[in-house]
mmCIF file of C-alpha atoms and ligand atoms in Angstrom:
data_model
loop_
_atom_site.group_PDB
_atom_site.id
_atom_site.type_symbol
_atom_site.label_atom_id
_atom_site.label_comp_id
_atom_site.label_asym_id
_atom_site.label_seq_id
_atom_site.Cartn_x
_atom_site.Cartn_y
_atom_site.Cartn_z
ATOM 1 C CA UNK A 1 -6.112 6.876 -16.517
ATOM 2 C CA UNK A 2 -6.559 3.471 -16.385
ATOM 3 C CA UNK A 3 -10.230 2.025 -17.342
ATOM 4 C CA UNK A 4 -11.335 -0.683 -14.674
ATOM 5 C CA UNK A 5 -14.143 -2.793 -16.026
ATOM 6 C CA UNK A 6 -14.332 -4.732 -12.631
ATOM 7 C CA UNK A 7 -17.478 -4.896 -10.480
ATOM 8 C CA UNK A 8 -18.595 -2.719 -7.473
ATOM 9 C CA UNK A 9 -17.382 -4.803 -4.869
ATOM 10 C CA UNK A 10 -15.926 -2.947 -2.067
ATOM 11 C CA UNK A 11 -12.792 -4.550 -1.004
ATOM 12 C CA UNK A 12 -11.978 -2.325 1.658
ATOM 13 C CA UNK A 13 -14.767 -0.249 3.538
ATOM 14 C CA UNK A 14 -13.739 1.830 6.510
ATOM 15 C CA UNK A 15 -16.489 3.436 9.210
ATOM 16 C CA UNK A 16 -16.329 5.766 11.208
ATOM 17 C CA UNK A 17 -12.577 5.016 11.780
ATOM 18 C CA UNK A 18 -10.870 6.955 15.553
ATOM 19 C CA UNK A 19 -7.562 5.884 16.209
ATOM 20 C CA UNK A 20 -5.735 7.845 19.590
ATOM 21 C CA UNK A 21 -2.231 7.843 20.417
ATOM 22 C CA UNK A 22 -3.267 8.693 23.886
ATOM 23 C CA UNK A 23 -4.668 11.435 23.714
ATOM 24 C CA UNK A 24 -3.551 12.570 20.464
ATOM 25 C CA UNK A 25 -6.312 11.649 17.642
ATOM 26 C CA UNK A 26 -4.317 10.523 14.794
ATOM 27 C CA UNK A 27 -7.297 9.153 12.374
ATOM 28 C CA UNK A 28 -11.166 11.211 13.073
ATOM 29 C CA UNK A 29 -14.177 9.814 11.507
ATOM 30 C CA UNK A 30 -12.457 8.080 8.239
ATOM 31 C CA UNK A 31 -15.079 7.044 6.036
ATOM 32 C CA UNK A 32 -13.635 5.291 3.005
ATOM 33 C CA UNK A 33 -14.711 2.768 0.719
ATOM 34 C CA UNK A 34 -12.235 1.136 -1.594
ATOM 35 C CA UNK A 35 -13.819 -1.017 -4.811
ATOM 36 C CA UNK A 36 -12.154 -4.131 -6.452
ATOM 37 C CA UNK A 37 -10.081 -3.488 -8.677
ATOM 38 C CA UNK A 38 -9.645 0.252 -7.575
ATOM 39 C CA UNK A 39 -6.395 2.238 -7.159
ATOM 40 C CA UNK A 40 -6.070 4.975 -4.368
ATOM 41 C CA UNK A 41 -3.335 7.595 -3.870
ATOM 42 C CA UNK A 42 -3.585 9.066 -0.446
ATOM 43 C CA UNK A 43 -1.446 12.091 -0.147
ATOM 44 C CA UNK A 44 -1.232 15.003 2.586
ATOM 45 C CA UNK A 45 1.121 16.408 5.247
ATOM 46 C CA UNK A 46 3.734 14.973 7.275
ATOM 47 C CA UNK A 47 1.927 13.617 10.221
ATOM 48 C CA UNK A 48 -1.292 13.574 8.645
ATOM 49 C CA UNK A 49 -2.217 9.524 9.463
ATOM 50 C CA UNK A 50 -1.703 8.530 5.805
ATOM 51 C CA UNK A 51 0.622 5.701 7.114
ATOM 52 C CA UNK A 52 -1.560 5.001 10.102
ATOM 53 C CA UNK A 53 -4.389 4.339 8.044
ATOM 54 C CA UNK A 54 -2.396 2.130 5.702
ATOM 55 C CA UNK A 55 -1.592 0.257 9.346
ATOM 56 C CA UNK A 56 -5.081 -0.229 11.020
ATOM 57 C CA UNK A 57 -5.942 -1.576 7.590
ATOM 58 C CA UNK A 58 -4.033 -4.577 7.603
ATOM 59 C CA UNK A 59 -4.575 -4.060 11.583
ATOM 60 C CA UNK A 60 -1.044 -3.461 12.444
ATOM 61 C CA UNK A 61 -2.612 -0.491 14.496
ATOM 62 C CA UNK A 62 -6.129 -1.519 16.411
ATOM 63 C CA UNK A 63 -8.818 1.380 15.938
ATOM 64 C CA UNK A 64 -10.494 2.878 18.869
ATOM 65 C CA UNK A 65 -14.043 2.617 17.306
ATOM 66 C CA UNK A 66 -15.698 2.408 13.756
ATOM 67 C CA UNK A 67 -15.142 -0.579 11.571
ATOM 68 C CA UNK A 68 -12.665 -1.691 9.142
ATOM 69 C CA UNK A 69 -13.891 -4.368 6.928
ATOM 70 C CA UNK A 70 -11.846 -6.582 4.498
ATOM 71 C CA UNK A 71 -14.098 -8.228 1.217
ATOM 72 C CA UNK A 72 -16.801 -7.818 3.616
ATOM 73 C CA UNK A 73 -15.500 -9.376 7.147
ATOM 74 C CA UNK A 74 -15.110 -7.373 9.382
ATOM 75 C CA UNK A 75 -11.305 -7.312 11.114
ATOM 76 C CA UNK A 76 -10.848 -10.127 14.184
ATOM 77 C CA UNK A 77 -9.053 -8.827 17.290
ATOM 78 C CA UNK A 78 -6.785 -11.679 16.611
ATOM 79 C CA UNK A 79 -5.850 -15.230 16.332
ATOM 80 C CA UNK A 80 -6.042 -17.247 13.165
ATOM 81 C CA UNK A 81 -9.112 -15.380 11.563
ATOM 82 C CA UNK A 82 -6.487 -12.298 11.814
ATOM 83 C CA UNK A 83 -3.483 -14.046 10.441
ATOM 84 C CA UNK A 84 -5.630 -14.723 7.374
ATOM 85 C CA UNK A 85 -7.511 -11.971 7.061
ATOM 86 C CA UNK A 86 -3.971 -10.298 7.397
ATOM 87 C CA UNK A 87 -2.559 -11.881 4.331
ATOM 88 C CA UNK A 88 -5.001 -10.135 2.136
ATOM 89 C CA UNK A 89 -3.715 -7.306 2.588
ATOM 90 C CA UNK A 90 -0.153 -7.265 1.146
ATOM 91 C CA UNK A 91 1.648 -3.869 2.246
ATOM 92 C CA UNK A 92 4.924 -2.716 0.855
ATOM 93 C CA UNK A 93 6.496 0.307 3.024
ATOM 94 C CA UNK A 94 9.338 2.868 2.426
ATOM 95 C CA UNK A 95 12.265 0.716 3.828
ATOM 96 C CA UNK A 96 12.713 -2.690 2.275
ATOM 97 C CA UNK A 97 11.927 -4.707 5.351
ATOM 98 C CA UNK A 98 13.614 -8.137 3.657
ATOM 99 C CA UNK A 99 15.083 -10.467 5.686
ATOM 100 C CA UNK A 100 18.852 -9.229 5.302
ATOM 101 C CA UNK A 101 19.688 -13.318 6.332
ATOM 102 C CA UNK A 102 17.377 -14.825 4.030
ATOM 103 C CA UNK A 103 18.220 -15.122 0.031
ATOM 104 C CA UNK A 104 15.695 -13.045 -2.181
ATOM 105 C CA UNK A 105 14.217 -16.530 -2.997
ATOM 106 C CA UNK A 106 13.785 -17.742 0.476
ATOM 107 C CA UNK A 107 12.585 -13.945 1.332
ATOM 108 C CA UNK A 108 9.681 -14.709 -1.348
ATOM 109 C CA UNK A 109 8.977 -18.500 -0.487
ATOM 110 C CA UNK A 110 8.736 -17.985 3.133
ATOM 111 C CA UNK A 111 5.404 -16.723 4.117
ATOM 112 C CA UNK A 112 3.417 -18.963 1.044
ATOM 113 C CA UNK A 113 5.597 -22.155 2.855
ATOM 114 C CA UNK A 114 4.499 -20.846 6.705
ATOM 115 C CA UNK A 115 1.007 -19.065 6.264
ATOM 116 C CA UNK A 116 -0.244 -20.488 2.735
ATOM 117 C CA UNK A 117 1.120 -24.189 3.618
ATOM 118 C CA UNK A 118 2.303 -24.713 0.082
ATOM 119 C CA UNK A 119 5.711 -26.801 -0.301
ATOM 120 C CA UNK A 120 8.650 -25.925 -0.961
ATOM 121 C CA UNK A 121 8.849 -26.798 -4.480
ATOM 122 C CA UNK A 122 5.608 -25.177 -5.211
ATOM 123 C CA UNK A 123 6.248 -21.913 -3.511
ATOM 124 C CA UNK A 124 10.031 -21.318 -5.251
ATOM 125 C CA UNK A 125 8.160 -22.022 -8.310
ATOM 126 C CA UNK A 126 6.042 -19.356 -7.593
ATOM 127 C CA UNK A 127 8.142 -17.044 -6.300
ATOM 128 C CA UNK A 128 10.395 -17.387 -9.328
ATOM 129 C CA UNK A 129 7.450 -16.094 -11.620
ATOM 130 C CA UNK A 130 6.561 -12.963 -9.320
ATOM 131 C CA UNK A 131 10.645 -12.706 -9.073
ATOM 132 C CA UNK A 132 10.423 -12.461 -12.946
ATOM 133 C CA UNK A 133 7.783 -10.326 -13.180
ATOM 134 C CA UNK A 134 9.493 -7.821 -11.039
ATOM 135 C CA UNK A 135 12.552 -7.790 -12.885
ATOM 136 C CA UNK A 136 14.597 -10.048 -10.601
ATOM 137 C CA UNK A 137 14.667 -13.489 -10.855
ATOM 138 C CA UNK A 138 18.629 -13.722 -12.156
ATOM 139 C CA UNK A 139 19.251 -12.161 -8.352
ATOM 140 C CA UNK A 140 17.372 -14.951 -7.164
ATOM 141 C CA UNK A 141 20.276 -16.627 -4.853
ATOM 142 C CA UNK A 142 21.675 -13.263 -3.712
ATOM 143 C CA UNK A 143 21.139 -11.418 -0.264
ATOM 144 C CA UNK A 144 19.384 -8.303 -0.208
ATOM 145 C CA UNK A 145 22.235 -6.393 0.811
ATOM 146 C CA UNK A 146 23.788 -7.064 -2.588
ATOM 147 C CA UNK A 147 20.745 -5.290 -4.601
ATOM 148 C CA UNK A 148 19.944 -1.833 -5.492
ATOM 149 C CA UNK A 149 17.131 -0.370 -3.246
ATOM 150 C CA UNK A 150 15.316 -0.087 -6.352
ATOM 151 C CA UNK A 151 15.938 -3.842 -6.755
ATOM 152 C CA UNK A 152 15.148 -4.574 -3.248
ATOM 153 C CA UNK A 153 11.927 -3.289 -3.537
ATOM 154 C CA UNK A 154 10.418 -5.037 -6.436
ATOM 155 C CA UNK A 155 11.439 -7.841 -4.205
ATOM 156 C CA UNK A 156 9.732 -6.920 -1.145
ATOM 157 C CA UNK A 157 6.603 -6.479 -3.580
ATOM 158 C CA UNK A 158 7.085 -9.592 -5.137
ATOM 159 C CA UNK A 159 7.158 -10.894 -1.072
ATOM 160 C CA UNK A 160 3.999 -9.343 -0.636
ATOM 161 C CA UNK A 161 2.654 -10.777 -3.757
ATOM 162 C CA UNK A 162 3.261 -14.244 -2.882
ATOM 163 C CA UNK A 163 0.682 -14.578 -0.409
ATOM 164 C CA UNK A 164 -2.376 -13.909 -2.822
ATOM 165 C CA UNK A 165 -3.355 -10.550 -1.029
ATOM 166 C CA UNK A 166 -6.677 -8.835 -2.000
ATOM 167 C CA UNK A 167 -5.452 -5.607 -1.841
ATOM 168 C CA UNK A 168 -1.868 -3.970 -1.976
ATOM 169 C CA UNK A 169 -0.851 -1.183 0.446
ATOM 170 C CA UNK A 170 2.074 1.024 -0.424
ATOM 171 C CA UNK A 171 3.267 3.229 2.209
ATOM 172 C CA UNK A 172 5.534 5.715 0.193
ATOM 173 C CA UNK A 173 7.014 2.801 -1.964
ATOM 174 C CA UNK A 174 9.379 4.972 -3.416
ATOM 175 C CA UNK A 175 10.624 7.934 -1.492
ATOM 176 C CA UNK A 176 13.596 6.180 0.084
ATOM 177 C CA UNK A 177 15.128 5.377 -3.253
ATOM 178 C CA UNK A 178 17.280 7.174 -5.296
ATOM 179 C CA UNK A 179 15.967 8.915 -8.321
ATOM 180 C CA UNK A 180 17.334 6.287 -11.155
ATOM 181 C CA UNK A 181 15.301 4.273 -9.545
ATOM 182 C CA UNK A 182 12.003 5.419 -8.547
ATOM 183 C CA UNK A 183 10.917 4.445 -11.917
ATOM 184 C CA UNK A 184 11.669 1.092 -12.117
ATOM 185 C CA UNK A 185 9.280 0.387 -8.591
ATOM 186 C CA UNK A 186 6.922 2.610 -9.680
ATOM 187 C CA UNK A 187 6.120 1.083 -13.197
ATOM 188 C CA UNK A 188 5.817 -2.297 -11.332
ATOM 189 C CA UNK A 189 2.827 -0.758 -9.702
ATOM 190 C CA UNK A 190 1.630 0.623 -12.685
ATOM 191 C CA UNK A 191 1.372 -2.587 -14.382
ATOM 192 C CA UNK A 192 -0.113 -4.318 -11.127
ATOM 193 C CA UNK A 193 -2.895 -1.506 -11.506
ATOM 194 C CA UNK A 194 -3.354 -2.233 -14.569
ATOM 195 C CA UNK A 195 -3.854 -5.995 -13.765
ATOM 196 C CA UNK A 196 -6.459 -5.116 -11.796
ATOM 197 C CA UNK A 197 -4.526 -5.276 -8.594
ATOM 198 C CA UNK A 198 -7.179 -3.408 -5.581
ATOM 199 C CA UNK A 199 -3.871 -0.851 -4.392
ATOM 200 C CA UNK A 200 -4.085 1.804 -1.755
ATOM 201 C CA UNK A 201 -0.783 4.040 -2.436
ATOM 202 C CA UNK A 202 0.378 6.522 0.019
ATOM 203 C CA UNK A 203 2.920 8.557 -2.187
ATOM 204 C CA UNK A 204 3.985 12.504 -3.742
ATOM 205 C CA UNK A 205 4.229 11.071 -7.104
ATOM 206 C CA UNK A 206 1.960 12.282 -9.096
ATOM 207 C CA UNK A 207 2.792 10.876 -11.716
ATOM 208 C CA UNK A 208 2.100 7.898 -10.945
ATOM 209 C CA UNK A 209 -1.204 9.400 -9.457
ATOM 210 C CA UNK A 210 -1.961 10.502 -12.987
ATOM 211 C CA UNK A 211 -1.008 7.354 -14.505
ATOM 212 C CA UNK A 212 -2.506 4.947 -12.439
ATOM 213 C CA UNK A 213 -4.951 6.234 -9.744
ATOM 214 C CA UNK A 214 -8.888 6.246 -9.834
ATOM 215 C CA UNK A 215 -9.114 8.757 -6.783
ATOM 216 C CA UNK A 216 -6.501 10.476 -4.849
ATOM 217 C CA UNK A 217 -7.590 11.379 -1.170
ATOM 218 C CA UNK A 218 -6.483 13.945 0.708
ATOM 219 C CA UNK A 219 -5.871 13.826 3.772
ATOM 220 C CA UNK A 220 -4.878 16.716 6.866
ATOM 221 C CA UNK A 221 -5.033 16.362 10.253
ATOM 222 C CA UNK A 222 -6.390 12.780 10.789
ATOM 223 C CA UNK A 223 -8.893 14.030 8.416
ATOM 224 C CA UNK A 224 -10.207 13.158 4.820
ATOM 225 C CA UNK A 225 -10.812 16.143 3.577
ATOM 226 C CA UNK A 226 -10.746 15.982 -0.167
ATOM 227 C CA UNK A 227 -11.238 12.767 -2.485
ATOM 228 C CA UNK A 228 -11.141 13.707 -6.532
ATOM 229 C CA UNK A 229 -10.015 12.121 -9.615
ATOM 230 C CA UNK A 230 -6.241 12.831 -10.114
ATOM 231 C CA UNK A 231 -6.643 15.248 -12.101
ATOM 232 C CA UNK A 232 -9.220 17.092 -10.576
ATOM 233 C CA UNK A 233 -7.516 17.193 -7.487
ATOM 234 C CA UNK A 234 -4.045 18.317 -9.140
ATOM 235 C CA UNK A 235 -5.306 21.147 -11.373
ATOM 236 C CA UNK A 236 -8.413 22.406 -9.234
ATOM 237 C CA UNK A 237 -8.154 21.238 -5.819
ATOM 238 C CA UNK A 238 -10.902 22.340 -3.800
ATOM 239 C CA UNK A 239 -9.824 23.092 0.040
ATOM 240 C CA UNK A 240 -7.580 25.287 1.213
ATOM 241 C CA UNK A 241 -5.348 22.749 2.882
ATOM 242 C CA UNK A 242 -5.310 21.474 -0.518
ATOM 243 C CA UNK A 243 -4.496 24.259 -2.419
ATOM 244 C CA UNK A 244 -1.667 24.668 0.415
ATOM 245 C CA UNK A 245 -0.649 21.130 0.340
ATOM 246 C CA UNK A 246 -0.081 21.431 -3.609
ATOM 247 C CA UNK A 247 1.633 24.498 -3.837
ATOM 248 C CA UNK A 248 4.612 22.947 -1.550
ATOM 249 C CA UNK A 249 5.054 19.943 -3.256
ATOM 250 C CA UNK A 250 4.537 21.409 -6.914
ATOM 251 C CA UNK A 251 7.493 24.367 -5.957
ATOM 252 C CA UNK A 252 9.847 21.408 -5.002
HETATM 253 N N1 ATP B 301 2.930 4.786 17.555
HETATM 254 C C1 ATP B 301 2.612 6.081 17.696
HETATM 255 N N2 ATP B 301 2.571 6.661 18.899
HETATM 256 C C2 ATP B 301 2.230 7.960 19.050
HETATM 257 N N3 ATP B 301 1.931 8.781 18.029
HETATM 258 C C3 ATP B 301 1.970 8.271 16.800
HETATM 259 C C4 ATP B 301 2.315 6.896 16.561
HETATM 260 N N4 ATP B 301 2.269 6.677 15.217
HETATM 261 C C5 ATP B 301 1.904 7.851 14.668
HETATM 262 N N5 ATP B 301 1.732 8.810 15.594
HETATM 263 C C6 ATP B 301 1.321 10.198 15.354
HETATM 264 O O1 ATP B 301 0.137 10.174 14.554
HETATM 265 C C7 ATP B 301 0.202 11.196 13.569
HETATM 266 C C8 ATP B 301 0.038 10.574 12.209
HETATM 267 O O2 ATP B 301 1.193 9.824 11.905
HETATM 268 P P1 ATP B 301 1.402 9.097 10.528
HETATM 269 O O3 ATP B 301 2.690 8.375 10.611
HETATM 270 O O4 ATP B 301 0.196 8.328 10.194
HETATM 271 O O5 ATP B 301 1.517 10.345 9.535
HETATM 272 P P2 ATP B 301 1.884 10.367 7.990
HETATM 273 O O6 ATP B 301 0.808 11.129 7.309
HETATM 274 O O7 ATP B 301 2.168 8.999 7.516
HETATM 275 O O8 ATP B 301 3.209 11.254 7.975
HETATM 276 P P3 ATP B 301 4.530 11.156 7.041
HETATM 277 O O9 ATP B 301 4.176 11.840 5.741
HETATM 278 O O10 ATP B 301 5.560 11.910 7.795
HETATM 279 O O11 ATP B 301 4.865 9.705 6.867
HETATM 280 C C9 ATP B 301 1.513 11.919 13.765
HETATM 281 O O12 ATP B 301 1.279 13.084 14.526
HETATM 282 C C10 ATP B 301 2.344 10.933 14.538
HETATM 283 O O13 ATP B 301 3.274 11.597 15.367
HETATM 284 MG MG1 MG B 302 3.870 8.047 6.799
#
C-alpha cells in the first residue's frame, strides 16, 4: 500500500447524506470523510448508489438533506460558486464522454480555456504535459474515435486533470474496456495515487484496491456498511453482505 505522508485535511466530508429517486432512497445516512491525499475504493452491488454518490459529490445529483462539503465549503445550489466548486472535483466515468468533434488536444484545452480563463497557448501547453503523462501526446491531433478505449480514457483523465481538481472521482474507470487494456488506465491511477492525487474510485479491481487504496468502503443498499483497509476487507470481511458480495466477484 501506498504510504501518504500528507496532513489530515478532509477534502471531502459527507453528513448525513439522503438522496430519493421519488420514493426510492438511493443513498441513507452516508457519513464519509475523505482526507487529502487519500485514496478510496468504493465497491458493492449493482444498484447499490456507488455511482450516485460519486454524482452528488461533484453535485451532478442534489441531496435531499445532510451536507456535502468540498475542502471545507459546503456545496452551492448553483451559479458560479458551483461551477467552481465543481471543477475540483475532476470525475472520470465508465464511457469516455470526449467530445467525438473535438481533437484530443482541443478535448484537453477546452475547459482550462472556458472555466480556468487561461489562453490558448498556455492551456495546449498544458494539456500537452498531462497528454504525455498519460501516454498520449503523439495522438494529440487525432479524434477520439481513432483511439483505443484504453487510449481514450487516459485522455478523458488527462481532461479531467486539466482543470486543477482537488479530488478525482472514478466511476468504474475501467470496466468498459477490454482486458489488454485495463492495465494501461489503471496504472495511470496508480501513479496519480501515488502523487498524492485525493481519488475516490468506484471499481471490482482489486488489484488496484490492493495497490493503491487506503480504505475500501462497502457499500449495499444505499448503505455504508463496511469501511476497512484493502486487505482487511478482502481476506476478512466483516458483514454478511460482504462476505456475499466477495464470494461473487472472487468466483468470477
Ligand atoms: N436518475 C435516477 N432515477 C431513478 N432512480 C435512479 C436514478 N439513478 C439511480 N437510480 C437508482 O438508484 C439506485 C442506485 O443506483 P446507482 O447507479 O448509484 O448504483 P450503482 O451502485 O452505481 O450500480 P452499478 O454497479 O450497476 O453501477 C439504483 O436502484 C438505481 O436504479
Ligand atoms: Mg454505477
Amino acid at each position: 500500500m501506498i504510504q501518504h505522508t500528507s496532513e489530515q485535511r478532509p477534502l471531502v466530508q459527507m453528513r448525513q447524506v439522503q438522496k430519493f429517486f421519488g420514493d426510492f432512497q438511493a443513498l441513507k445516512d452516508i457519513d464519509l470523510d475523505i482526507q487529502a491525499g487519500e485514496v478510496v475504493v468504493v465497491i458493492g452491488p449493482s444498484g447499490s448508489g456507488k455511482s450516485t454518490l460519486c454524482r452528488t459529490i461533484n453535485r451532478l445529483e442534489t441531496i435531499d438533506s445532510g451536507e456535502i462539503l468540498i475542502d471545507g465549503e459546503k456545496l452551492p445550489e448553483e451559479g458560479a460558486r458551483l461551477a467552481k466548486l465543481r471543477s475540483d472535483v475532476g470525475m472520470v466515468f465508465q464511457s469516455f464522454n470526449l467530445f467525438a468533434h473535438k481533437t484530443i488536444l482541443e478535448n484537453v484545452t477546452l475547459g482550462p480555456m472556458k472555466v480556468r480563463r487561461l489562453p490558448a497557448a498556455k492551456a495546449k501547453e498544458e494539456a500537452m504535459a498531462l497528454l504525455e503523462r498519460v501516454g498520449v501526446a503523439h495522438q494529440a491531433q487525432k479524434y477520439p474515435a481513432q483511439l483505443s478505449g484504453g487510449q481514450q480514457q487516459r485522455v478523458a483523465i488527462a481532461r479531467a486533470l486539466a482543470m486543477k481538481p482537488k479530488v478525482m472521482l472514478f466511476d468504474e474507470p475501467t470496466s468498459a474496456l477490454d482486458p489488454e487494456m485495463i492495465n494501461e488506465v489503471l496504472d495511470v491511477m496508480v501513479t496519480l495515487a501515488k502523487e498524492g492525487m485525493t481519488m475516490v474510485v468506484v471499481t471490482h479491481e482489486m488489484g488496484f484496491a490492493r495497490k493503491a487504496a487506503n480504505r475500501v468502503v462497502f457499500m449495499a443498499d444505499g448503505q455504508i456498511v463496511e469501511v476497512a483497509e484493502p486487505e482487511e476487507f478482502f481476506t476478512n470481511p466483516q458483514s454478511a453482505r460482504a462476505k456475499d458480495f466477495l464470494s461473487k466477484i472472487l468466483t468470477h
